[in-house]
CSV table of C-alpha atoms and ligand atoms in Angstrom, one decimal:
chain,number,residue,atom,x,y,z
F,1,UNK,CA,-110.2,67.3,-20.8
F,2,UNK,CA,-107.5,64.7,-20.7
F,3,UNK,CA,-104.0,66.1,-20.5
F,4,UNK,CA,-101.2,64.2,-22.1
F,5,UNK,CA,-99.6,64.0,-18.6
F,6,UNK,CA,-102.4,61.6,-17.6
F,7,UNK,CA,-101.2,59.1,-20.1
F,8,UNK,CA,-99.0,57.3,-17.6
F,9,UNK,CA,-101.6,57.3,-14.9
F,10,UNK,CA,-104.1,55.7,-17.3
F,11,UNK,CA,-101.8,52.6,-17.8
F,12,UNK,CA,-101.3,52.3,-14.0
F,13,UNK,CA,-105.0,52.0,-13.1
F,14,UNK,CA,-105.1,48.3,-12.5
F,15,UNK,CA,-103.0,45.3,-12.2
F,16,UNK,CA,-103.7,43.9,-15.6
F,17,UNK,CA,-102.8,47.2,-17.2
F,18,UNK,CA,-99.6,47.5,-15.2
F,19,UNK,CA,-98.7,43.9,-16.2
F,20,UNK,CA,-99.3,44.8,-19.9
F,21,UNK,CA,-96.8,47.7,-19.8
F,22,UNK,CA,-94.3,46.1,-17.5
F,23,UNK,CA,-90.8,46.2,-18.9
F,24,UNK,CA,-88.9,43.8,-16.7
F,25,UNK,CA,-90.1,40.4,-15.6
F,26,UNK,CA,-88.3,38.1,-13.1
F,27,UNK,CA,-88.6,34.4,-13.7
F,28,UNK,CA,-87.1,31.4,-11.9
F,29,UNK,CA,-85.1,30.9,-15.0
F,30,UNK,CA,-83.1,34.0,-14.3
F,31,UNK,CA,-81.4,32.6,-11.3
F,32,UNK,CA,-78.4,30.6,-10.1
F,33,UNK,CA,-78.6,29.5,-6.4
F,34,UNK,CA,-75.4,29.3,-4.4
F,35,UNK,CA,-75.0,26.3,-2.1
F,36,UNK,CA,-72.3,25.8,0.6
F,37,UNK,CA,-71.2,22.2,0.7
F,38,UNK,CA,-69.4,21.1,3.8
F,39,UNK,CA,-67.4,18.0,4.5
F,40,UNK,CA,-68.9,15.4,6.9
F,41,UNK,CA,-72.1,13.4,7.1
F,42,UNK,CA,-75.5,14.8,7.8
F,43,UNK,CA,-74.3,18.3,8.4
F,44,UNK,CA,-76.8,21.2,8.4
F,45,UNK,CA,-75.3,24.2,10.1
F,46,UNK,CA,-77.2,27.4,10.0
F,47,UNK,CA,-75.2,30.5,9.1
F,48,UNK,CA,-76.2,33.1,11.7
F,49,UNK,CA,-75.8,36.1,9.4
F,50,UNK,CA,-77.7,34.4,6.5
F,51,UNK,CA,-81.1,33.2,7.9
F,52,UNK,CA,-82.3,30.3,5.7
F,53,UNK,CA,-78.9,29.4,4.4
F,54,UNK,CA,-76.9,26.5,5.7
F,55,UNK,CA,-73.6,24.7,5.4
F,56,UNK,CA,-74.8,21.4,4.0
F,57,UNK,CA,-73.1,18.0,3.7
F,58,UNK,CA,-73.5,16.3,0.3
F,59,UNK,CA,-76.7,14.5,1.1
F,60,UNK,CA,-78.4,17.7,2.2
F,61,UNK,CA,-76.9,19.7,-0.7
F,62,UNK,CA,-78.4,17.2,-3.1
F,63,UNK,CA,-81.8,17.7,-1.4
F,64,UNK,CA,-81.5,21.5,-1.6
F,65,UNK,CA,-80.5,21.3,-5.3
F,66,UNK,CA,-83.6,19.1,-5.9
F,67,UNK,CA,-85.7,21.8,-4.2
F,68,UNK,CA,-84.2,24.5,-6.4
F,69,UNK,CA,-84.6,22.4,-9.6
F,70,UNK,CA,-88.3,21.6,-8.8
F,71,UNK,CA,-88.9,25.4,-8.4
F,72,UNK,CA,-87.6,25.9,-12.0
F,73,UNK,CA,-84.2,27.3,-11.0
F,74,UNK,CA,-81.8,26.3,-13.8
F,75,UNK,CA,-78.5,26.1,-11.9
F,76,UNK,CA,-76.7,26.0,-8.6
F,77,UNK,CA,-73.3,27.5,-7.7
F,78,UNK,CA,-71.2,25.3,-5.4
F,79,UNK,CA,-68.8,26.5,-2.7
F,80,UNK,CA,-66.8,24.0,-0.8
F,81,UNK,CA,-66.0,24.0,2.9
F,82,UNK,CA,-63.2,21.4,3.3
F,83,UNK,CA,-62.3,19.8,6.6
F,84,UNK,CA,-58.6,20.6,6.1
F,85,UNK,CA,-56.8,23.6,4.8
F,86,UNK,CA,-53.1,24.1,3.9
F,87,UNK,CA,-50.8,26.5,2.2
F,88,UNK,CA,-51.1,24.9,-1.2
F,89,UNK,CA,-54.9,24.7,-1.2
F,90,UNK,CA,-54.7,21.1,-2.1
F,91,UNK,CA,-58.3,20.5,-1.3
F,92,UNK,CA,-59.3,22.8,-4.2
F,93,UNK,CA,-58.0,20.5,-6.9
F,94,UNK,CA,-58.3,17.1,-5.2
F,95,UNK,CA,-60.3,14.7,-7.4
F,96,UNK,CA,-62.0,13.6,-4.2
F,97,UNK,CA,-62.4,17.2,-2.8
F,98,UNK,CA,-65.7,18.4,-1.5
F,99,UNK,CA,-66.8,20.3,-4.6
F,100,UNK,CA,-65.8,17.5,-6.9
F,101,UNK,CA,-67.8,14.9,-4.8
F,102,UNK,CA,-70.8,17.2,-4.5
F,103,UNK,CA,-70.7,17.9,-8.2
F,104,UNK,CA,-70.8,14.2,-9.0
F,105,UNK,CA,-73.6,13.6,-6.5
F,106,UNK,CA,-75.8,16.4,-7.8
F,107,UNK,CA,-75.2,15.6,-11.5
F,108,UNK,CA,-76.0,11.9,-10.7
F,109,UNK,CA,-79.3,12.9,-9.0
F,110,UNK,CA,-80.2,15.8,-11.3
F,111,UNK,CA,-78.6,15.6,-14.7
F,112,UNK,CA,-80.8,18.5,-16.0
F,113,UNK,CA,-79.7,20.9,-13.3
F,114,UNK,CA,-76.6,23.1,-14.2
F,115,UNK,CA,-73.8,22.8,-11.7
F,116,UNK,CA,-71.6,25.9,-11.7
F,117,UNK,CA,-68.5,25.7,-9.5
F,118,UNK,CA,-66.8,28.6,-7.8
F,119,UNK,CA,-63.1,28.3,-8.7
F,120,UNK,CA,-61.0,29.9,-5.9
F,121,UNK,CA,-58.4,29.0,-3.4
F,122,UNK,CA,-59.4,31.0,-0.4
F,123,UNK,CA,-61.6,28.3,1.2
F,124,UNK,CA,-58.7,25.8,1.0
F,125,UNK,CA,-55.8,28.0,2.0
F,126,UNK,CA,-55.0,28.1,5.7
F,127,UNK,CA,-54.3,31.9,5.4
F,128,UNK,CA,-57.6,32.5,3.6
F,129,UNK,CA,-56.2,34.4,0.6
F,130,UNK,CA,-57.4,33.6,-3.0
F,131,UNK,CA,-53.8,32.8,-4.2
F,132,UNK,CA,-50.5,31.5,-3.1
F,133,UNK,CA,-48.9,33.8,-0.5
F,134,UNK,CA,-45.1,34.5,-0.2
F,135,UNK,CA,-44.2,33.7,3.3
F,136,UNK,CA,-41.8,36.6,4.0
F,137,UNK,CA,-43.7,39.4,2.5
F,138,UNK,CA,-47.3,38.2,2.8
F,139,UNK,CA,-47.7,39.1,-0.8
F,140,UNK,CA,-50.3,37.2,-3.0
F,141,UNK,CA,-48.3,35.7,-5.9
F,142,UNK,CA,-50.3,36.0,-9.1
F,143,UNK,CA,-48.5,33.7,-11.5
F,144,UNK,CA,-47.9,30.7,-9.3
F,145,UNK,CA,-51.6,30.9,-8.3
F,146,UNK,CA,-52.7,30.5,-11.9
F,147,UNK,CA,-51.5,26.9,-12.1
F,148,UNK,CA,-53.5,25.9,-9.1
F,149,UNK,CA,-56.6,27.7,-10.3
F,150,UNK,CA,-56.4,26.0,-13.6
F,151,UNK,CA,-56.0,22.6,-12.0
F,152,UNK,CA,-59.0,23.3,-9.8
F,153,UNK,CA,-61.2,24.3,-12.8
F,154,UNK,CA,-60.2,21.2,-14.7
F,155,UNK,CA,-60.9,18.9,-11.7
F,156,UNK,CA,-64.4,20.5,-11.4
F,157,UNK,CA,-65.0,19.8,-15.1
F,158,UNK,CA,-63.7,16.3,-14.7
F,159,UNK,CA,-66.3,15.8,-11.9
F,160,UNK,CA,-69.0,17.0,-14.3
F,161,UNK,CA,-69.3,20.7,-13.7
F,162,UNK,CA,-71.3,22.4,-16.5
F,163,UNK,CA,-69.7,25.9,-15.9
F,164,UNK,CA,-66.6,26.9,-14.0
F,165,UNK,CA,-66.6,30.3,-12.3
F,166,UNK,CA,-63.3,31.7,-11.3
F,167,UNK,CA,-63.7,34.3,-8.5
F,168,UNK,CA,-60.1,34.8,-7.4
F,169,UNK,CA,-59.3,37.9,-9.5
F,170,UNK,CA,-55.8,36.9,-10.4
F,171,UNK,CA,-54.6,38.4,-13.6
F,172,UNK,CA,-54.6,36.0,-16.5
F,173,UNK,CA,-56.6,33.3,-14.9
F,174,UNK,CA,-59.3,33.0,-17.5
F,175,UNK,CA,-56.6,32.3,-20.2
F,176,UNK,CA,-54.8,29.9,-17.9
F,177,UNK,CA,-58.1,28.0,-17.1
F,178,UNK,CA,-59.2,28.0,-20.7
F,179,UNK,CA,-55.9,26.5,-21.8
F,180,UNK,CA,-56.0,23.8,-19.1
F,181,UNK,CA,-59.6,22.9,-19.8
F,182,UNK,CA,-58.9,22.6,-23.5
F,183,UNK,CA,-55.8,20.5,-22.9
F,184,UNK,CA,-57.8,18.2,-20.6
F,185,UNK,CA,-60.5,17.7,-23.1
F,186,UNK,CA,-63.1,20.1,-21.7
F,187,UNK,CA,-63.3,22.4,-24.7
F,188,UNK,CA,-67.1,22.6,-24.2
F,189,UNK,CA,-67.0,23.7,-20.6
F,190,UNK,CA,-67.8,27.5,-20.4
F,191,UNK,CA,-66.1,29.9,-18.1
F,192,UNK,CA,-68.3,32.4,-16.2
F,193,UNK,CA,-65.7,34.9,-15.1
F,194,UNK,CA,-66.1,37.1,-12.0
F,195,UNK,CA,-64.8,39.9,-14.2
F,196,UNK,CA,-65.6,43.0,-12.1
F,197,UNK,CA,-65.3,41.8,-8.5
F,198,UNK,CA,-65.0,44.6,-6.0
F,199,UNK,CA,-63.2,44.5,-2.6
F,200,UNK,CA,-66.5,44.7,-0.8
F,201,UNK,CA,-67.7,44.8,2.8
F,202,UNK,CA,-70.7,42.9,1.6
F,203,UNK,CA,-68.9,39.6,1.5
F,204,UNK,CA,-68.7,39.5,5.3
F,205,UNK,CA,-71.5,36.9,5.9
F,206,UNK,CA,-70.0,34.7,3.1
F,207,UNK,CA,-66.7,34.6,4.8
F,208,UNK,CA,-68.4,33.3,7.9
F,209,UNK,CA,-70.3,30.8,5.8
F,210,UNK,CA,-67.2,29.6,3.9
F,211,UNK,CA,-64.7,30.1,6.6
F,212,UNK,CA,-62.6,32.0,4.2
F,213,UNK,CA,-61.7,35.4,5.9
F,214,UNK,CA,-58.1,36.3,5.2
F,215,UNK,CA,-56.0,35.7,8.4
F,216,UNK,CA,-53.9,38.8,7.6
F,217,UNK,CA,-54.2,41.8,5.2
F,218,UNK,CA,-57.2,42.1,2.9
F,219,UNK,CA,-58.1,41.4,-0.7
F,220,UNK,CA,-57.5,44.9,-2.1
F,221,UNK,CA,-54.4,44.0,-4.1
F,222,UNK,CA,-56.5,41.7,-6.3
F,223,UNK,CA,-60.1,42.8,-6.0
F,224,UNK,CA,-61.3,46.2,-7.3
F,225,UNK,CA,-61.7,49.6,-5.7
F,226,UNK,CA,-65.4,50.3,-5.2
F,227,UNK,CA,-64.7,53.8,-6.5
F,228,UNK,CA,-63.9,52.6,-10.0
F,229,UNK,CA,-66.3,51.9,-12.9
F,230,UNK,CA,-64.0,52.3,-16.0
F,231,UNK,CA,-61.6,49.8,-14.5
F,232,UNK,CA,-64.5,47.3,-14.5
F,233,UNK,CA,-64.7,47.7,-18.3
F,234,UNK,CA,-60.9,47.1,-18.6
F,235,UNK,CA,-61.2,44.0,-16.4
F,236,UNK,CA,-64.2,42.8,-18.4
F,237,UNK,CA,-62.4,43.3,-21.8
F,238,UNK,CA,-59.4,41.4,-20.6
F,239,UNK,CA,-61.6,38.4,-19.4
F,240,UNK,CA,-63.4,38.5,-22.7
F,241,UNK,CA,-60.2,38.5,-24.7
F,242,UNK,CA,-58.9,35.6,-22.6
F,243,UNK,CA,-61.9,33.5,-23.4
F,244,UNK,CA,-64.7,34.2,-20.8
F,245,UNK,CA,-68.1,33.0,-22.0
F,246,UNK,CA,-70.1,34.9,-19.4
F,247,UNK,CA,-69.0,37.9,-17.4
F,248,UNK,CA,-70.0,38.8,-13.9
F,249,UNK,CA,-70.3,41.9,-11.8
F,250,UNK,CA,-70.1,41.5,-8.0
F,251,UNK,CA,-71.7,42.7,-5.7
F,252,UNK,CA,-74.8,43.7,-7.5
F,253,UNK,CA,-76.9,46.4,-5.8
F,254,UNK,CA,-74.2,49.0,-5.0
F,255,UNK,CA,-72.9,48.5,-8.6
F,256,UNK,CA,-75.9,48.7,-10.8
F,257,UNK,CA,-74.2,51.4,-12.9
F,258,UNK,CA,-71.4,48.9,-13.5
F,259,UNK,CA,-73.9,46.2,-14.5
F,260,UNK,CA,-75.4,48.6,-17.0
F,261,UNK,CA,-72.0,49.7,-18.4
F,262,UNK,CA,-70.7,46.1,-18.7
F,263,UNK,CA,-74.0,45.2,-20.4
F,264,UNK,CA,-73.4,48.0,-23.0
F,265,UNK,CA,-69.7,47.1,-23.4
F,266,UNK,CA,-70.2,43.4,-24.4
F,267,UNK,CA,-72.8,41.3,-26.1
F,268,UNK,CA,-71.9,38.3,-24.0
F,269,UNK,CA,-74.2,37.2,-21.3
F,270,UNK,CA,-73.8,39.3,-18.1
F,271,UNK,CA,-74.3,37.9,-14.6
F,272,UNK,CA,-74.7,39.9,-11.4
F,273,UNK,CA,-74.0,38.4,-8.0
F,274,UNK,CA,-76.4,39.5,-5.3
F,275,UNK,CA,-74.0,38.7,-2.5
F,276,UNK,CA,-74.2,37.5,1.1
F,277,UNK,CA,-74.3,41.0,2.7
F,278,UNK,CA,-77.0,42.2,0.4
F,279,UNK,CA,-79.0,39.1,1.4
F,280,UNK,CA,-78.2,39.6,5.1
F,281,UNK,CA,-79.4,43.3,5.1
F,282,UNK,CA,-82.8,42.5,3.7
F,283,UNK,CA,-83.2,39.4,6.0
F,284,UNK,CA,-82.2,41.3,9.1
F,285,UNK,CA,-84.6,44.2,8.4
F,286,UNK,CA,-87.4,41.8,7.6
F,287,UNK,CA,-86.8,39.8,10.8
F,288,UNK,CA,-87.1,43.0,12.7
F,289,UNK,CA,-90.4,43.8,11.0
F,290,UNK,CA,-88.8,46.9,9.5
F,291,UNK,CA,-89.3,45.9,5.8
F,292,UNK,CA,-91.7,43.8,3.8
F,293,UNK,CA,-89.3,41.0,2.7
F,294,UNK,CA,-91.1,39.8,-0.4
F,295,UNK,CA,-91.6,43.3,-1.8
F,296,UNK,CA,-88.0,44.4,-0.9
F,297,UNK,CA,-86.5,41.3,-2.5
F,298,UNK,CA,-88.6,41.5,-5.6
F,299,UNK,CA,-87.8,45.2,-6.0
F,300,UNK,CA,-84.0,44.7,-5.5
F,301,UNK,CA,-83.8,41.8,-7.9
F,302,UNK,CA,-86.0,43.4,-10.5
F,303,UNK,CA,-83.5,46.3,-10.3
F,304,UNK,CA,-80.6,44.0,-11.0
F,305,UNK,CA,-82.4,42.6,-14.1
F,306,UNK,CA,-83.5,46.1,-15.2
F,307,UNK,CA,-79.8,47.2,-15.0
F,308,UNK,CA,-79.0,44.6,-17.6
F,309,UNK,CA,-78.2,41.3,-15.9
F,310,UNK,CA,-79.2,38.2,-17.8
F,311,UNK,CA,-78.3,35.9,-14.9
F,312,UNK,CA,-78.8,36.7,-11.2
F,313,UNK,CA,-76.9,34.7,-8.6
F,314,UNK,CA,-78.8,35.0,-5.4
F,315,UNK,CA,-79.5,33.3,-2.1
F,316,UNK,CA,-83.1,34.5,-2.4
F,317,UNK,CA,-83.6,32.4,-5.6
F,318,UNK,CA,-85.8,29.7,-4.1
F,319,UNK,CA,-88.0,32.3,-2.2
F,320,UNK,CA,-88.4,34.3,-5.4
F,321,UNK,CA,-89.3,31.2,-7.4
F,322,UNK,CA,-91.9,30.2,-4.7
F,323,UNK,CA,-93.4,33.7,-4.7
F,324,UNK,CA,-93.6,33.8,-8.5
F,325,UNK,CA,-95.4,30.4,-8.4
F,326,UNK,CA,-97.9,32.0,-6.0
H,401,PBG,C1,-64.2,33.6,-3.1
H,401,PBG,C2,-65.6,34.3,-3.1
H,401,PBG,C3,-66.2,35.2,-2.3
H,401,PBG,C4,-67.5,35.3,-2.7
H,401,PBG,C5,-67.7,34.5,-3.7
H,401,PBG,N1,-66.5,33.9,-4.0
H,401,PBG,C6,-65.6,36.0,-1.1
H,401,PBG,C7,-64.5,36.8,-1.2
H,401,PBG,O1,-64.0,37.2,-2.2
H,401,PBG,O2,-64.0,37.1,-0.1
H,401,PBG,C8,-68.5,36.2,-2.0
H,401,PBG,C9,-69.9,35.8,-2.2
H,401,PBG,C10,-70.9,36.4,-1.3
H,401,PBG,O3,-70.6,37.3,-0.5
H,401,PBG,O4,-72.1,36.0,-1.3
H,401,PBG,N2,-63.2,34.4,-3.4
């Protein structure tokens, strides 16, 4: 006698049946792959806390973008590591800045690959904060930072960026960037806003990779408190009102509830950023033989998609595309 309880077991009996009833499928087309582009020639510096990830000069960044493209990954996200920093982040909006040059080189070589650029000031500021800092108080000044962020975004669009992605978390930056893009003739360049970006310990390896750790204080005055989920909906709503085309939650794995809630709160595309520390954890455990890397990565990333993300930004993207291709 077959009990109704056996129904689920019947559909799990073999791989073909499991495939037939599977609810969530990862494909290479889900991913955006971050690349760290460094100034200089023929640079390929390994990032110790992110095995497999490098700081790459433009020639190597183009090669890495080609590899991603040939694996079916639709886009790359560029971060710049300039050779000089100052207190006005002038490298961020320099027409010949590292991201601008890399964007041109990648779009020249691979017109069909989407180039997304991270719009932030921290990599270009000598103090490592995401905005302009008032000298006496050390306070990050919101409104003066907006102008520099907007210039940065338009300079990326001018260089050929397909999408600009502000990650600074200053208030009002989506509106400021939208207005500047429109004024400069880039009405068709979408904004992917880091809408709910938490003040997270999981950015540690990134800050080593990008050389962007704050020299004093922390980012808690502009990034979100990990304890808050409703606030993420407020942040998202503001970014949507200001003109965001895609909204992002970051990090991903400790915030899957937030991914789900943002998914339910908006019908716009939702991105989730599987950040450097999430990557480092799996890599470190795998290198120690403590975890099966492929299975752990596929499980974690499937979870992000199942939570509601349309787009997954992940350093694992080429590995996943390779595994999916068999
Ligand atoms: C820049 C920025 C950060 C990340 C993306 N853009 C770091 C930060 O806010 O300190 C983190 C990405 C990652 O950890 O993979 N503001």
